[in-house]
Coordinates of C-alpha atoms and ligand atoms in Angstrom, one line a residue:
M1 CA -18.4 23.5 16.6
A2 CA -20.9 25.2 14.2
N3 CA -23.6 23.0 12.7
S4 CA -24.2 25.1 9.6
R5 CA -24.6 23.5 6.2
Y6 CA -21.5 22.5 4.5
D7 CA -20.6 22.4 0.8
L8 CA -19.0 18.9 1.3
A9 CA -19.1 16.4 4.1
I10 CA -16.7 13.4 4.0
I11 CA -16.9 10.1 5.8
G12 CA -13.4 9.0 6.6
S13 CA -10.1 10.9 7.0
G14 CA -7.7 8.5 5.4
P15 CA -5.4 9.6 2.6
G16 CA -8.5 9.7 0.4
G17 CA -10.7 11.7 2.7
Y18 CA -8.3 14.1 4.3
V19 CA -6.6 15.0 1.0
A20 CA -10.0 15.5 -0.7
A21 CA -11.0 17.8 2.3
I22 CA -8.0 20.0 2.0
R23 CA -8.2 20.3 -1.8
A24 CA -11.9 21.2 -1.4
A25 CA -11.1 23.8 1.2
Q26 CA -8.5 25.3 -1.2
L27 CA -11.3 25.4 -3.8
K28 CA -13.3 27.5 -1.3
M29 CA -15.7 24.8 -0.2
K30 CA -16.8 24.7 3.4
V31 CA -15.9 21.1 4.5
A32 CA -16.7 18.7 7.3
V33 CA -15.0 15.4 7.9
V34 CA -16.3 12.6 10.1
E35 CA -13.8 10.1 11.4
R36 CA -14.5 7.3 13.9
D37 CA -10.9 6.3 14.5
R38 CA -7.8 8.4 14.2
P39 CA -7.3 11.2 11.6
G40 CA -5.1 9.9 8.8
G41 CA -7.0 6.6 8.4
V42 CA -5.4 3.2 7.9
C43 CA -2.5 4.6 6.0
L44 CA -1.1 6.9 8.7
N45 CA -2.2 4.9 11.7
W46 CA -2.3 1.2 10.7
G47 CA -0.8 0.9 7.3
C48 CA 1.8 2.6 5.1
I49 CA 3.5 4.8 7.7
P50 CA 3.9 2.6 10.8
S51 CA 4.8 -0.4 8.7
K52 CA 7.5 1.6 6.9
A53 CA 8.8 2.8 10.3
L54 CA 9.1 -0.9 11.3
L55 CA 10.8 -1.8 8.0
N56 CA 13.3 1.0 8.5
S57 CA 14.2 -0.6 11.9
A58 CA 14.6 -3.9 10.0
E59 CA 16.9 -2.2 7.5
V60 CA 19.0 -0.7 10.3
M61 CA 19.2 -4.2 11.9
E62 CA 20.4 -5.7 8.6
E63 CA 22.9 -3.0 8.0
I64 CA 24.5 -3.5 11.4
R65 CA 24.3 -7.3 11.3
G66 CA 25.4 -7.9 7.8
A67 CA 26.8 -5.0 5.8
A68 CA 28.8 -3.3 8.6
K69 CA 31.4 -6.2 8.6
E70 CA 31.9 -5.8 4.9
H71 CA 32.8 -2.2 5.4
G72 CA 35.3 -3.1 8.1
I73 CA 33.1 -1.8 10.8
Q74 CA 33.2 -3.9 14.0
T75 CA 30.2 -4.1 16.2
G76 CA 29.8 -5.8 19.5
E77 CA 26.9 -8.1 20.5
I78 CA 23.7 -6.9 19.0
T79 CA 20.7 -6.7 21.3
V80 CA 17.2 -5.6 20.4
D81 CA 14.7 -3.7 22.5
F82 CA 11.7 -4.7 20.4
K83 CA 9.3 -2.7 22.5
R84 CA 11.2 0.4 21.5
V85 CA 11.1 -0.7 17.8
I86 CA 7.2 -0.9 18.1
Q87 CA 7.1 2.4 20.1
R88 CA 9.1 4.3 17.5
S89 CA 6.6 3.2 14.9
R90 CA 3.7 4.3 17.0
D91 CA 5.4 7.6 17.7
V92 CA 5.8 8.2 13.9
A93 CA 2.1 7.4 13.4
D94 CA 1.1 9.7 16.2
K95 CA 3.2 12.6 14.8
L96 CA 1.6 12.3 11.4
Q97 CA -1.9 12.0 12.9
R98 CA -1.3 15.3 14.8
G99 CA -0.2 16.7 11.4
V100 CA -3.6 15.9 9.9
R101 CA -5.4 17.6 12.8
F102 CA -3.2 20.7 12.3
L103 CA -3.9 20.7 8.5
F104 CA -7.6 20.5 9.2
K105 CA -7.4 23.5 11.5
K106 CA -5.2 25.4 9.1
N107 CA -7.7 24.9 6.3
K108 CA -10.8 25.6 8.5
I109 CA -12.1 22.0 8.0
D110 CA -14.5 20.8 10.8
L111 CA -13.5 17.4 12.1
F112 CA -16.2 15.4 13.9
E113 CA -14.9 12.4 15.7
A114 CA -17.8 10.0 15.4
N115 CA -19.4 7.2 13.4
A116 CA -21.2 8.4 10.3
T117 CA -24.0 6.9 8.3
I118 CA -25.9 8.3 5.4
A119 CA -29.4 9.5 6.4
G120 CA -30.4 11.2 3.1
P121 CA -28.9 12.6 -0.1
H122 CA -27.5 15.6 1.9
I123 CA -27.4 14.3 5.5
L124 CA -24.9 12.4 7.6
A125 CA -26.2 11.0 10.9
L126 CA -23.5 10.9 13.6
S127 CA -23.3 8.5 16.5
Q128 CA -20.8 7.9 19.3
A129 CA -17.7 6.0 18.1
E130 CA -15.8 3.6 20.3
G131 CA -13.5 5.3 22.7
K132 CA -14.7 8.8 21.8
P133 CA -17.1 11.2 23.5
A134 CA -20.7 11.6 22.2
P135 CA -20.7 13.8 19.1
T136 CA -21.6 17.4 19.6
V137 CA -24.2 17.3 16.8
A138 CA -26.5 14.5 15.6
T139 CA -26.5 15.3 11.9
I140 CA -24.5 17.2 9.3
E141 CA -26.0 18.7 6.2
A142 CA -24.1 19.3 3.0
D143 CA -24.7 20.0 -0.6
K144 CA -22.5 17.0 -1.5
L145 CA -21.4 14.0 0.5
M146 CA -18.3 11.9 -0.1
I147 CA -17.6 8.3 1.1
A148 CA -13.9 7.7 1.8
A149 CA -14.5 4.8 4.3
G150 CA -11.6 2.7 3.1
S151 CA -11.0 -1.0 3.7
G152 CA -10.5 -3.5 6.4
E153 CA -8.7 -6.8 6.8
R154 CA -10.1 -9.8 4.9
L155 CA -10.6 -13.0 6.9
F156 CA -11.5 -16.4 5.6
P157 CA -14.5 -18.1 7.3
G158 CA -13.5 -19.5 10.7
M159 CA -10.5 -17.3 11.1
Q160 CA -10.3 -15.6 14.5
I161 CA -7.9 -12.9 15.6
G162 CA -6.2 -13.2 19.0
D163 CA -4.0 -15.5 21.1
G164 CA -1.1 -15.2 18.6
V165 CA -3.2 -14.9 15.4
M166 CA -2.8 -11.5 13.9
T167 CA -3.7 -9.3 11.0
S168 CA -1.3 -6.5 10.0
K169 CA -3.1 -4.3 12.6
E170 CA -2.2 -6.5 15.5
A171 CA 1.3 -7.1 14.1
L172 CA 2.0 -3.4 14.1
V173 CA 1.6 -3.2 17.9
H174 CA 2.8 -6.8 18.8
D175 CA 5.9 -6.0 20.9
R176 CA 7.5 -9.5 21.0
I177 CA 9.6 -11.1 18.2
P178 CA 7.9 -14.4 17.4
A179 CA 10.3 -17.4 17.4
S180 CA 8.3 -18.6 14.4
I181 CA 5.5 -17.2 12.3
I182 CA 3.4 -18.5 9.4
V183 CA 2.3 -15.7 7.0
I184 CA -0.8 -16.6 5.1
G185 CA -0.7 -14.7 1.8
A186 CA 2.3 -13.5 -0.3
G187 CA 0.9 -10.1 -1.3
A188 CA 2.5 -6.8 -0.4
I189 CA 1.4 -6.8 3.3
G190 CA 2.4 -10.4 4.0
L191 CA 5.8 -10.0 2.3
E192 CA 6.6 -6.7 4.1
I193 CA 5.8 -8.0 7.5
G194 CA 7.4 -11.4 6.8
Y195 CA 10.6 -9.6 5.8
F196 CA 10.4 -7.5 8.9
Y197 CA 10.1 -10.5 11.3
Q198 CA 12.8 -12.4 9.4
A199 CA 15.2 -9.5 9.8
F200 CA 14.6 -9.7 13.6
G201 CA 15.4 -13.4 13.7
S202 CA 11.9 -15.1 13.4
Q203 CA 11.7 -18.3 11.4
V204 CA 9.2 -17.2 8.8
T205 CA 7.1 -19.4 6.6
I206 CA 5.0 -17.8 3.8
I207 CA 2.1 -19.8 2.2
E208 CA 0.5 -18.6 -1.0
L209 CA -2.3 -20.3 -3.0
E210 CA -1.0 -19.0 -6.3
K211 CA 2.1 -20.4 -8.0
Q212 CA 4.0 -17.1 -7.6
M213 CA 4.6 -14.5 -4.9
L214 CA 2.8 -11.2 -5.6
P215 CA 0.0 -12.8 -7.7
G216 CA -0.7 -10.6 -10.7
F217 CA 2.7 -9.0 -10.8
D218 CA 5.3 -9.7 -13.6
A219 CA 6.4 -13.3 -13.1
E220 CA 10.1 -12.6 -13.5
I221 CA 10.0 -9.9 -10.8
A222 CA 8.0 -12.3 -8.5
E223 CA 10.6 -15.1 -9.1
E224 CA 13.5 -12.8 -8.4
L225 CA 11.9 -11.8 -5.1
R226 CA 11.2 -15.4 -4.2
R227 CA 14.8 -16.2 -4.7
N228 CA 15.8 -13.4 -2.4
F229 CA 13.4 -14.5 0.3
V230 CA 14.7 -18.1 0.1
R231 CA 18.3 -16.8 0.3
R232 CA 17.3 -15.1 3.6
K233 CA 16.1 -18.5 4.8
V234 CA 12.4 -17.7 4.6
T235 CA 10.4 -20.8 3.7
V236 CA 8.2 -19.9 0.7
L237 CA 5.4 -22.4 -0.1
L238 CA 3.7 -21.5 -3.3
G239 CA 0.6 -23.4 -4.5
H240 CA -0.3 -24.0 -0.9
G241 CA -3.9 -23.2 0.0
Y242 CA -5.0 -22.4 3.6
K243 CA -7.5 -24.9 5.0
S244 CA -7.7 -24.3 8.8
M245 CA -5.8 -23.6 11.9
Q246 CA -6.0 -24.7 15.5
K247 CA -4.0 -24.2 18.7
V248 CA -2.0 -27.2 19.7
G249 CA -0.2 -26.6 23.0
D250 CA 1.5 -23.2 22.8
K251 CA 1.7 -23.3 19.0
W252 CA -0.6 -22.8 16.0
S253 CA -1.0 -25.7 13.7
V254 CA -2.0 -24.6 10.2
T255 CA -3.4 -27.1 7.7
V256 CA -2.7 -26.4 4.0
S257 CA -3.6 -28.2 0.9
V258 CA -1.0 -28.8 -1.9
D259 CA -1.6 -30.7 -5.1
G260 CA -4.7 -32.4 -3.5
A261 CA -2.9 -33.5 -0.3
E262 CA -3.0 -31.9 3.1
K263 CA -0.1 -31.0 5.3
T264 CA 0.3 -29.1 8.6
L265 CA 2.7 -26.4 9.6
E266 CA 3.5 -25.2 13.1
A267 CA 4.5 -21.8 14.4
E268 CA 4.1 -19.6 17.5
N269 CA 2.2 -16.9 15.6
V270 CA 0.1 -16.6 12.5
L271 CA -0.2 -13.5 10.3
I272 CA -3.3 -13.4 8.1
A273 CA -2.5 -11.3 5.0
V274 CA -5.1 -12.5 2.5
G275 CA -6.2 -9.1 1.3
R276 CA -8.6 -6.4 2.2
V277 CA -12.3 -5.7 1.8
A278 CA -14.0 -2.4 1.1
L279 CA -15.9 -1.0 4.1
S280 CA -19.1 -0.5 2.2
T281 CA -21.5 -2.0 4.7
N282 CA -23.3 -0.3 7.6
L283 CA -23.1 3.1 5.9
G284 CA -26.8 3.4 5.0
L285 CA -26.1 3.1 1.3
E286 CA -29.4 1.3 0.6
K287 CA -31.3 4.3 2.0
V288 CA -30.2 6.5 -0.9
G289 CA -29.9 3.8 -3.6
I290 CA -26.1 3.6 -3.8
E291 CA -25.1 0.4 -5.7
V292 CA -22.2 -1.8 -4.7
E293 CA -20.4 -4.3 -6.9
R294 CA -18.3 -7.1 -5.4
G295 CA -18.3 -5.1 -2.2
F296 CA -16.9 -1.9 -3.9
I297 CA -19.1 1.2 -4.2
K298 CA -19.9 1.8 -7.9
V299 CA -18.9 5.3 -9.2
D300 CA -18.8 6.9 -12.6
D301 CA -16.0 8.9 -14.3
S302 CA -16.7 11.8 -11.9
F303 CA -16.5 9.6 -8.8
R304 CA -20.3 10.0 -8.4
T305 CA -22.1 7.1 -6.9
T306 CA -25.6 6.0 -8.2
A307 CA -26.9 8.7 -5.8
K308 CA -26.4 12.0 -7.6
T309 CA -25.2 14.1 -4.6
I310 CA -22.9 11.5 -3.2
Y311 CA -19.4 10.8 -4.3
A312 CA -16.9 8.0 -3.3
I313 CA -13.2 7.6 -3.5
G314 CA -10.3 5.4 -2.4
D315 CA -10.2 1.8 -1.2
V316 CA -14.0 1.7 -0.9
I317 CA -14.5 2.0 -4.6
R318 CA -11.9 -0.2 -6.4
P319 CA -8.4 -1.6 -6.4
P320 CA -5.5 -1.0 -6.3
L321 CA -5.9 -0.4 -2.6
L322 CA -3.2 2.2 -2.3
A323 CA -2.8 5.4 -0.4
H324 CA -1.6 7.5 -3.3
K325 CA -4.5 6.2 -5.5
A326 CA -6.9 7.3 -2.8
S327 CA -5.4 10.7 -2.5
A328 CA -5.3 11.3 -6.2
E329 CA -8.9 10.2 -6.5
G330 CA -9.8 12.6 -3.7
V331 CA -8.2 15.5 -5.5
A332 CA -9.7 14.5 -8.8
A333 CA -13.2 14.1 -7.3
V334 CA -13.3 17.5 -5.7
E335 CA -11.8 19.2 -8.7
I336 CA -14.4 17.6 -11.0
M337 CA -17.1 18.7 -8.5
A338 CA -15.7 22.2 -8.6
G339 CA -15.7 22.2 -12.4
V340 CA -11.9 22.8 -12.7
R341 CA -11.1 19.4 -14.1
E342 CA -12.5 17.0 -16.7
P343 CA -14.0 13.7 -15.6
G344 CA -11.7 10.6 -15.8
F345 CA -8.8 9.0 -14.0
D346 CA -5.8 7.0 -15.3
L347 CA -5.5 4.0 -13.1
L348 CA -2.7 2.7 -15.3
S349 CA -0.4 5.5 -14.0
I350 CA -0.7 4.4 -10.4
A351 CA 2.5 2.7 -9.2
G352 CA 2.4 -0.3 -7.0
C353 CA 5.2 -0.5 -4.4
I354 CA 6.4 -3.2 -2.0
Y355 CA 8.9 -2.1 0.6
C356 CA 10.5 -5.4 1.6
E357 CA 14.2 -6.1 0.7
P358 CA 14.8 -5.8 -2.2
E359 CA 12.0 -3.4 -3.0
V360 CA 9.6 -3.9 -5.9
A361 CA 7.9 -1.1 -7.8
T362 CA 5.7 -1.4 -10.9
V363 CA 3.6 0.9 -13.1
G364 CA 1.4 0.4 -16.1
L365 CA 1.5 -2.9 -18.0
S366 CA 3.8 -5.8 -17.7
E367 CA 5.0 -7.5 -20.9
A368 CA 2.4 -10.3 -20.5
E369 CA -0.4 -7.8 -19.8
A370 CA 0.5 -5.7 -22.9
K371 CA 0.5 -8.8 -25.1
A372 CA -2.8 -9.9 -23.6
R373 CA -4.2 -6.6 -24.7
G374 CA -2.9 -7.0 -28.2
I375 CA -0.2 -4.3 -27.8
E376 CA 3.0 -5.2 -29.5
V377 CA 5.9 -4.4 -27.2
K378 CA 9.6 -4.6 -26.8
V379 CA 11.3 -4.9 -23.5
G380 CA 14.5 -3.1 -22.3
K381 CA 16.1 -4.8 -19.3
F382 CA 19.1 -3.7 -17.3
P383 CA 20.5 -5.4 -14.2
F384 CA 21.7 -3.4 -11.2
S385 CA 24.8 -5.6 -11.1
A386 CA 26.1 -3.7 -14.1
L387 CA 25.7 -0.3 -12.4
G388 CA 28.6 1.6 -10.7
K389 CA 26.4 3.1 -7.9
A390 CA 24.8 -0.3 -7.2
I391 CA 28.2 -2.0 -6.9
A392 CA 29.6 0.8 -4.7
T393 CA 26.6 0.6 -2.4
N394 CA 26.2 -3.2 -2.3
S395 CA 22.8 -2.9 -4.1
T396 CA 23.4 -5.2 -7.0
Q397 CA 20.3 -7.3 -6.7
G398 CA 17.5 -6.9 -9.2
F399 CA 16.9 -5.1 -12.4
V400 CA 14.7 -2.6 -14.3
K401 CA 12.4 -3.8 -17.0
L402 CA 10.9 -1.2 -19.3
V403 CA 7.9 -2.2 -21.5
V404 CA 7.8 -0.1 -24.7
S405 CA 5.2 0.0 -27.4
S406 CA 6.9 -1.3 -30.6
Q407 CA 4.8 1.0 -32.8
Y408 CA 5.4 4.4 -31.2
G409 CA 8.1 3.7 -28.6
E410 CA 6.1 5.0 -25.7
V411 CA 6.7 3.5 -22.4
V412 CA 3.6 1.5 -21.4
G413 CA 5.0 -0.1 -18.2
C414 CA 7.9 -0.6 -16.0
Q415 CA 8.9 -3.1 -13.3
I416 CA 11.8 -2.6 -11.0
I417 CA 13.2 -4.9 -8.3
G418 CA 16.1 -3.6 -6.3
N419 CA 17.2 -1.1 -3.7
H420 CA 15.3 2.2 -3.9
A421 CA 12.9 0.8 -6.5
T422 CA 10.0 2.6 -4.8
D423 CA 11.7 5.9 -5.3
L424 CA 13.0 5.2 -8.8
I425 CA 9.6 4.4 -10.2
S426 CA 8.4 8.0 -10.0
E427 CA 10.5 8.9 -13.0
V428 CA 8.7 6.4 -15.1
V429 CA 5.3 7.5 -13.7
L430 CA 6.1 11.0 -14.9
G431 CA 7.4 9.8 -18.2
K432 CA 4.2 7.7 -18.7
T433 CA 2.0 10.7 -17.8
L434 CA 3.8 12.7 -20.5
E435 CA 3.7 9.8 -22.9
A436 CA 7.4 9.8 -23.2
T437 CA 9.2 7.3 -25.4
N438 CA 12.1 5.0 -24.5
V439 CA 14.3 7.2 -26.8
E440 CA 13.4 10.2 -24.6
F441 CA 14.2 8.3 -21.5
G442 CA 17.5 7.1 -23.1
K443 CA 18.5 10.6 -24.2
T444 CA 17.8 12.1 -20.8
V445 CA 21.2 12.5 -19.2
H446 CA 21.0 10.8 -15.8
P447 CA 23.4 11.9 -13.0
H448 CA 26.3 9.5 -12.4
P449 CA 26.6 7.5 -10.3
T450 CA 23.0 6.9 -9.4
M451 CA 20.6 4.0 -9.3
S452 CA 18.4 5.9 -11.8
E453 CA 20.9 5.3 -14.5
A454 CA 19.4 1.8 -14.7
I455 CA 16.2 3.3 -16.1
M456 CA 18.1 5.2 -18.8
Q457 CA 20.1 2.0 -19.7
A458 CA 16.9 -0.1 -19.8
A459 CA 15.4 2.5 -22.1
L460 CA 18.4 2.2 -24.4
A461 CA 18.4 -1.6 -24.1
A462 CA 14.9 -1.7 -25.6
D463 CA 16.6 -0.7 -28.9
G464 CA 19.8 -2.8 -28.2
E465 CA 21.7 0.4 -27.4
A466 CA 22.6 0.0 -23.7
I467 CA 26.1 1.0 -23.0
D468 CA 27.1 -0.8 -19.9
I469 CA 26.0 -4.3 -20.7
Ligands
FAD20 P1 -8.6 4.5 4.8 O1 -7.2 4.9 5.0 O2 -8.9 3.1 5.2 O3 -9.4 5.5 5.7 C1 -10.8 5.4 5.9 C2 -11.1 6.0 7.2 O4 -12.6 6.1 7.2 C3 -10.7 5.2 8.4 O5 -9.9 6.0 9.3 C4 -12.0 4.8 9.1 O6 -11.9 4.8 10.5 C5 -13.0 5.8 8.6 N1 -14.3 5.4 8.5 C6 -14.8 4.3 7.9 N2 -16.2 4.2 8.1 C7 -16.5 5.2 8.8 C8 -17.8 5.7 9.3 N3 -18.9 5.0 9.1 N4 -17.8 6.8 10.1 C9 -16.6 7.5 10.4 N5 -15.4 7.1 9.9 C10 -15.4 6.0 9.1 N6 -0.7 1.8 0.6 C11 0.3 2.4 -0.1 O7 0.0 3.1 -1.0 N7 1.6 2.3 0.3 C12 1.9 1.5 1.4 O8 3.1 1.3 1.7 C13 0.9 0.8 2.1 N8 1.1 0.0 3.1 C14 0.1 -0.6 3.8 C15 0.5 -1.4 4.9 C16 -0.6 -2.0 5.6 C17 -0.2 -2.9 6.8 C18 -1.9 -1.8 5.2 C19 -3.0 -2.4 6.0 C20 -2.2 -1.0 4.2 C21 -1.2 -0.4 3.4 N9 -1.5 0.4 2.3 C22 -0.5 1.0 1.6 C23 -2.9 0.7 1.9 C24 -3.4 2.0 2.3 O9 -3.3 2.1 3.7 C25 -4.8 2.2 1.9 O10 -4.9 2.1 0.5 C26 -5.3 3.6 2.2 O11 -5.2 3.9 3.6 C27 -6.7 3.9 1.7 O12 -7.1 5.2 1.9 P2 -8.6 5.5 2.1 O13 -8.6 7.0 2.4 O14 -9.4 5.0 1.0 O15 -9.1 4.7 3.4

């Protein structure tokens, strides 16, 4: 591989790094990417994609076990080859990882499979990464550098992985259904994996320090989701803080505190899902004066770090830690670099999605957040139970909430809980980007019967004009 000088050299090939690299190549930059693990980053290999492949298996399982009977479809005894469930998920990740390699070749991007550190304002130093051959070059020079190093699992002091204690990474390759599992943390990852194991018959207990699932989300949505989990016989313990865990016999005993008292819970496995931390250490940031705040690399409106020639994007710079945010920042950063886009980035138009059952999707402000910012709002709400498509497809759980500015009618936020919520939200994201009002959403003729009609009806409901309720 040629070791000529590049226009841009990127650390990390996750959805931030690989998308930035391709957009930069489209803009005629000569690009190198350094990746120490697998092309595609956490998202393709250890996050979004393999977890959704597993969740799809859970949905199939639920359809066969539950819904089929209602449709008059008889099934025999259901058996599960769980190794196959895991293997399918790994196959999906492998396929997409190969896809990233193909795209690099197609766009003439040089991929170096190595560990990178910053050796100067224009230089990356390469060293051998675990399980990879020694790199073919020791350094890469580029006019600009970009850090897209992502994030890793957060652990509390004293937590150790192994012997049945897992983070999401171990869970994605764990090929045995646990009889029982304690999930520490009721954020997106804990809920998705908790739902997955419950669907395959595990006894799942979720503990969460905050008083609601999905801390920070709209409280009504969080409560609706809690009710659904409880209906599925998941034990949800809110206001329970993790204290410690120890192996007792062949089980894990987890001590939690609740209202000042302690209690212990037991399970075969423990999943730690207490958040993620930016991977901003061991990159050589101090060598070039890059500042970090609460672990995240500081950037300006142009994604430039406190070192002029070095940019940063994705999980390593700020929440929300989401793949599409990382990709959008990657595109924005290289376009700003190339002078084809103005600085700035609208974090409020980044949707947050949770793919458990029922799905949750949100964008922009909740009613409470809008009020906290002094924005006067009205809310249009529409339940799926009043929608023809939802009734026909047994998807009546949940609702759409549209948060609308009272002054101008523009939609400032939306929260959806229900089947296909994660697909439905994109309509609202587009509307928000175009500063659409609830009247425009309401006047847009939505095809019938579809789940998307709930958004139109919620828009009408904000003015008391919903038809079907
Ligand atoms: P990453 O994807 O973390 O990629 C960073 C890459 O940089 C890694 O491959 C790493 O090996 C490499 N790297 C780091 N340091 C170095 C170095 N020094 N040298 C060389 N290489 C280096 N997000 C969603 O939007 N939707 C989802 O459904 C979703 N599901 C998730 C499920 C799970 C279980 C997890 C863990 C995460 C999920 N996420 C989801 C979050 C999503 O994966 C991340 O937000 C996204 O991957 C961040 O992209 P990134 O490019 O910033 O970093």
